[in-house]
Every structure is written in structure tokens, then in C-alpha cells.
């Protein structure tokens, strides 16, 4: 990762960790992804932008494999996703072969624009929802 991308990663993740995510988690209809912490074993909840298509939820991680929730998914793919205030269980998997820029065109515009502008290592994540 270039020094500019590294700097962007540090600034964006610090802001998300301290300001953005705590505020967004409190919003009742914000989409949330809950993973299991790979070290602690505790639930970790992250606000995400994405879209449900049938029994699949799609999202794009702005920092790919460096994102904590992607690292948690690698350790334990069982997740929960809160969509429109309702929790769904599922199995998540990163899709490095998918075109994340093309995928962002199918997802909500505001979040997609932010991910494209701030992200450095985009990675598509697919969540297959249970029933």
C-alpha cells in the first residue's frame, strides 16, 4: 500500500472507529453487520452499506482484507445482518474475483460514492442469508 493510501486508511478508520460507527450503530434502520471477534469471541457490530437481492446481501469493503470485519469473517463466516431493523443470520464470504467497482454500481448510491472515494483496496463480500 502506498504511503498516501496508508495515510487515508489510518484517517478513515480512526474517524469510523471513534465517530462514525458509534453514531450509525444507534440509528434504528442503519444496516449492520455483526461478526464474531476473531480474538475476543465477542460480537462485533459494524455499520455497512449494501443491498439485499433475494436471499443474498451484497456489500463492498473499502479496505478489503485489512477491514476488521473481513478479518473476522475469515476466522468465522457465520454473521448476522440487520436490514431495515430486522436481524438475519447468514454465511459471509469475501469474493476477490468479483469486480467491486461494478458491484458498487448496483448498491445504494450514497454509500457507494463514499466507499469509492475513501477506499483503497475494495473487496466484494457476499452474505448468503438463511431462509
PDB file of C-alpha atoms in Angstrom:
ATOM      1  CA  UNK A   1       0.000   0.000   0.000  1.00  0.00           C
ATOM      2  CA  UNK A   2       1.380   3.427  -0.904  1.00  0.00           C
ATOM      3  CA  UNK A   3       2.060   5.959   1.830  1.00  0.00           C
ATOM      4  CA  UNK A   4      -0.911   8.040   0.625  1.00  0.00           C
ATOM      5  CA  UNK A   5      -3.228   5.034   0.765  1.00  0.00           C
ATOM      6  CA  UNK A   6      -1.821   4.087   4.168  1.00  0.00           C
ATOM      7  CA  UNK A   7      -2.461   7.596   5.479  1.00  0.00           C
ATOM      8  CA  UNK A   8      -6.019   7.532   4.088  1.00  0.00           C
ATOM      9  CA  UNK A   9      -6.588   4.139   5.734  1.00  0.00           C
ATOM     10  CA  UNK A  10      -5.447   5.441   9.128  1.00  0.00           C
ATOM     11  CA  UNK A  11      -7.516   8.635   8.956  1.00  0.00           C
ATOM     12  CA  UNK A  12     -10.698   6.966   7.713  1.00  0.00           C
ATOM     13  CA  UNK A  13     -10.556   4.041  10.140  1.00  0.00           C
ATOM     14  CA  UNK A  14      -9.813   6.333  13.103  1.00  0.00           C
ATOM     15  CA  UNK A  15     -12.813   8.511  12.209  1.00  0.00           C
ATOM     16  CA  UNK A  16     -15.073   5.490  11.694  1.00  0.00           C
ATOM     17  CA  UNK A  17     -13.973   3.849  14.932  1.00  0.00           C
ATOM     18  CA  UNK A  18     -14.340   6.941  17.114  1.00  0.00           C
ATOM     19  CA  UNK A  19     -17.147   8.966  15.486  1.00  0.00           C
ATOM     20  CA  UNK A  20     -18.990   7.433  12.533  1.00  0.00           C
ATOM     21  CA  UNK A  21     -19.635   3.874  13.665  1.00  0.00           C
ATOM     22  CA  UNK A  22     -20.790   4.700  17.231  1.00  0.00           C
ATOM     23  CA  UNK A  23     -23.338   7.166  15.808  1.00  0.00           C
ATOM     24  CA  UNK A  24     -24.536   4.939  12.981  1.00  0.00           C
ATOM     25  CA  UNK A  25     -24.944   1.871  15.228  1.00  0.00           C
ATOM     26  CA  UNK A  26     -27.583   3.810  17.205  1.00  0.00           C
ATOM     27  CA  UNK A  27     -29.731   4.575  14.165  1.00  0.00           C
ATOM     28  CA  UNK A  28     -32.644   2.102  14.143  1.00  0.00           C
ATOM     29  CA  UNK A  29     -32.683   1.440  10.405  1.00  0.00           C
ATOM     30  CA  UNK A  30     -28.957   1.546   9.667  1.00  0.00           C
ATOM     31  CA  UNK A  31     -27.795  -1.721   8.100  1.00  0.00           C
ATOM     32  CA  UNK A  32     -25.430  -3.509  10.480  1.00  0.00           C
ATOM     33  CA  UNK A  33     -23.100  -6.461  10.049  1.00  0.00           C
ATOM     34  CA  UNK A  34     -22.383  -8.492  13.173  1.00  0.00           C
ATOM     35  CA  UNK A  35     -19.328 -10.732  13.147  1.00  0.00           C
ATOM     36  CA  UNK A  36     -17.622 -12.682  15.907  1.00  0.00           C
ATOM     37  CA  UNK A  37     -14.337 -11.166  17.058  1.00  0.00           C
ATOM     38  CA  UNK A  38     -11.517 -13.452  15.968  1.00  0.00           C
ATOM     39  CA  UNK A  39      -9.546 -12.843  19.180  1.00  0.00           C
ATOM     40  CA  UNK A  40     -12.201 -11.958  21.766  1.00  0.00           C
ATOM     41  CA  UNK A  41     -15.012 -14.201  20.537  1.00  0.00           C
ATOM     42  CA  UNK A  42     -17.401 -11.315  21.254  1.00  0.00           C
ATOM     43  CA  UNK A  43     -19.986  -9.933  18.817  1.00  0.00           C
ATOM     44  CA  UNK A  44     -18.634  -7.026  16.752  1.00  0.00           C
ATOM     45  CA  UNK A  45     -21.152  -4.763  15.018  1.00  0.00           C
ATOM     46  CA  UNK A  46     -20.216  -2.622  12.031  1.00  0.00           C
ATOM     47  CA  UNK A  47     -22.455  -0.240  10.070  1.00  0.00           C
ATOM     48  CA  UNK A  48     -22.337  -1.152   6.387  1.00  0.00           C
ATOM     49  CA  UNK A  49     -23.979  -0.142   3.152  1.00  0.00           C
ATOM     50  CA  UNK A  50     -25.229  -2.805   0.842  1.00  0.00           C
ATOM     51  CA  UNK A  51     -28.285  -4.338  -0.722  1.00  0.00           C
ATOM     52  CA  UNK A  52     -30.312  -7.470  -0.300  1.00  0.00           C
ATOM     53  CA  UNK A  53     -31.073  -9.336  -3.507  1.00  0.00           C
ATOM     54  CA  UNK A  54     -33.281 -12.331  -2.765  1.00  0.00           C
ATOM     55  CA  UNK A  55     -31.533 -14.397  -0.081  1.00  0.00           C
ATOM     56  CA  UNK A  56     -28.177 -12.683  -0.622  1.00  0.00           C
ATOM     57  CA  UNK A  57     -26.815  -9.488   0.911  1.00  0.00           C
ATOM     58  CA  UNK A  58     -24.038  -7.731  -1.024  1.00  0.00           C
ATOM     59  CA  UNK A  59     -21.558  -5.159   0.274  1.00  0.00           C
ATOM     60  CA  UNK A  60     -18.135  -3.796  -0.649  1.00  0.00           C
ATOM     61  CA  UNK A  61     -15.400  -3.381   1.951  1.00  0.00           C
ATOM     62  CA  UNK A  62     -13.433  -0.190   1.362  1.00  0.00           C
ATOM     63  CA  UNK A  63     -10.192  -1.608   2.772  1.00  0.00           C
ATOM     64  CA  UNK A  64     -10.563  -5.228   1.704  1.00  0.00           C
ATOM     65  CA  UNK A  65      -8.723  -7.780   3.822  1.00  0.00           C
ATOM     66  CA  UNK A  66      -7.480  -5.045   6.167  1.00  0.00           C
ATOM     67  CA  UNK A  67     -11.020  -4.339   7.391  1.00  0.00           C
ATOM     68  CA  UNK A  68     -11.562  -5.820  10.821  1.00  0.00           C
ATOM     69  CA  UNK A  69     -14.924  -7.307   9.868  1.00  0.00           C
ATOM     70  CA  UNK A  70     -13.389  -9.023   6.819  1.00  0.00           C
ATOM     71  CA  UNK A  71     -10.668 -10.481   9.052  1.00  0.00           C
ATOM     72  CA  UNK A  72     -13.373 -11.660  11.478  1.00  0.00           C
ATOM     73  CA  UNK A  73     -15.294 -13.264   8.580  1.00  0.00           C
ATOM     74  CA  UNK A  74     -12.144 -15.132   7.537  1.00  0.00           C
ATOM     75  CA  UNK A  75     -11.941 -16.603  11.047  1.00  0.00           C
ATOM     76  CA  UNK A  76     -15.689 -17.327  11.369  1.00  0.00           C
ATOM     77  CA  UNK A  77     -18.010 -16.770   8.383  1.00  0.00           C
ATOM     78  CA  UNK A  78     -21.238 -17.009  10.432  1.00  0.00           C
ATOM     79  CA  UNK A  79     -22.689 -13.489  10.655  1.00  0.00           C
ATOM     80  CA  UNK A  80     -25.868 -11.566  11.304  1.00  0.00           C
ATOM     81  CA  UNK A  81     -27.091  -8.667   9.191  1.00  0.00           C
ATOM     82  CA  UNK A  82     -29.653  -6.116  10.360  1.00  0.00           C
ATOM     83  CA  UNK A  83     -31.643  -4.959   7.361  1.00  0.00           C
ATOM     84  CA  UNK A  84     -34.456  -2.431   7.863  1.00  0.00           C
ATOM     85  CA  UNK A  85     -34.454  -3.112  11.592  1.00  0.00           C
ATOM     86  CA  UNK A  86     -34.679  -6.923  11.318  1.00  0.00           C
ATOM     87  CA  UNK A  87     -31.814  -9.346  12.031  1.00  0.00           C
ATOM     88  CA  UNK A  88     -30.960 -12.164   9.597  1.00  0.00           C
ATOM     89  CA  UNK A  89     -28.350 -14.896  10.069  1.00  0.00           C
ATOM     90  CA  UNK A  90     -26.106 -15.963   7.241  1.00  0.00           C
ATOM     91  CA  UNK A  91     -22.723 -17.032   5.980  1.00  0.00           C
ATOM     92  CA  UNK A  92     -20.360 -14.392   4.605  1.00  0.00           C
ATOM     93  CA  UNK A  93     -17.531 -14.817   2.190  1.00  0.00           C
ATOM     94  CA  UNK A  94     -15.172 -12.373   0.516  1.00  0.00           C
ATOM     95  CA  UNK A  95     -15.165 -12.586  -3.288  1.00  0.00           C
ATOM     96  CA  UNK A  96     -11.752 -11.405  -4.519  1.00  0.00           C
ATOM     97  CA  UNK A  97     -12.658 -12.429  -8.085  1.00  0.00           C
ATOM     98  CA  UNK A  98     -15.687 -10.108  -8.216  1.00  0.00           C
ATOM     99  CA  UNK A  99     -15.349  -6.593  -9.668  1.00  0.00           C
ATOM    100  CA  UNK A 100     -16.048  -4.345  -6.644  1.00  0.00           C
ATOM    101  CA  UNK A 101     -16.395  -1.170  -8.729  1.00  0.00           C
ATOM    102  CA  UNK A 102     -19.050  -2.810 -10.898  1.00  0.00           C
ATOM    103  CA  UNK A 103     -20.708  -4.184  -7.754  1.00  0.00           C
ATOM    104  CA  UNK A 104     -20.852  -0.693  -6.213  1.00  0.00           C
ATOM    105  CA  UNK A 105     -22.948   0.435  -9.194  1.00  0.00           C
ATOM    106  CA  UNK A 106     -25.682  -1.976  -8.036  1.00  0.00           C
ATOM    107  CA  UNK A 107     -25.598  -0.835  -4.391  1.00  0.00           C
ATOM    108  CA  UNK A 108     -27.044   2.304  -2.721  1.00  0.00           C
ATOM    109  CA  UNK A 109     -25.506   5.415  -4.315  1.00  0.00           C
ATOM    110  CA  UNK A 110     -24.538   7.451  -1.263  1.00  0.00           C
ATOM    111  CA  UNK A 111     -22.630   4.642   0.432  1.00  0.00           C
ATOM    112  CA  UNK A 112     -21.102   3.507  -2.857  1.00  0.00           C
ATOM    113  CA  UNK A 113     -19.783   7.002  -3.561  1.00  0.00           C
ATOM    114  CA  UNK A 114     -18.188   7.152  -0.102  1.00  0.00           C
ATOM    115  CA  UNK A 115     -16.613   3.702  -0.478  1.00  0.00           C
ATOM    116  CA  UNK A 116     -15.185   4.634  -3.896  1.00  0.00           C
ATOM    117  CA  UNK A 117     -13.869   7.985  -2.628  1.00  0.00           C
ATOM    118  CA  UNK A 118     -12.340   6.740   0.625  1.00  0.00           C
ATOM    119  CA  UNK A 119     -11.444   3.143  -0.150  1.00  0.00           C
ATOM    120  CA  UNK A 120      -8.060   1.842  -1.197  1.00  0.00           C
ATOM    121  CA  UNK A 121      -8.453  -1.937  -1.552  1.00  0.00           C
ATOM    122  CA  UNK A 122     -12.084  -2.612  -2.482  1.00  0.00           C
ATOM    123  CA  UNK A 123     -13.381  -6.134  -1.893  1.00  0.00           C
ATOM    124  CA  UNK A 124     -16.849  -7.554  -2.521  1.00  0.00           C
ATOM    125  CA  UNK A 125     -18.427  -9.514   0.327  1.00  0.00           C
ATOM    126  CA  UNK A 126     -21.416 -11.790  -0.225  1.00  0.00           C
ATOM    127  CA  UNK A 127     -23.645 -12.910   2.646  1.00  0.00           C
ATOM    128  CA  UNK A 128     -25.888 -15.901   1.935  1.00  0.00           C
ATOM    129  CA  UNK A 129     -28.839 -15.403   4.270  1.00  0.00           C
ATOM    130  CA  UNK A 130     -30.528 -18.352   5.972  1.00  0.00           C
ATOM    131  CA  UNK A 131     -34.105 -18.778   4.748  1.00  0.00           C
TER     132      UNK A 131
END
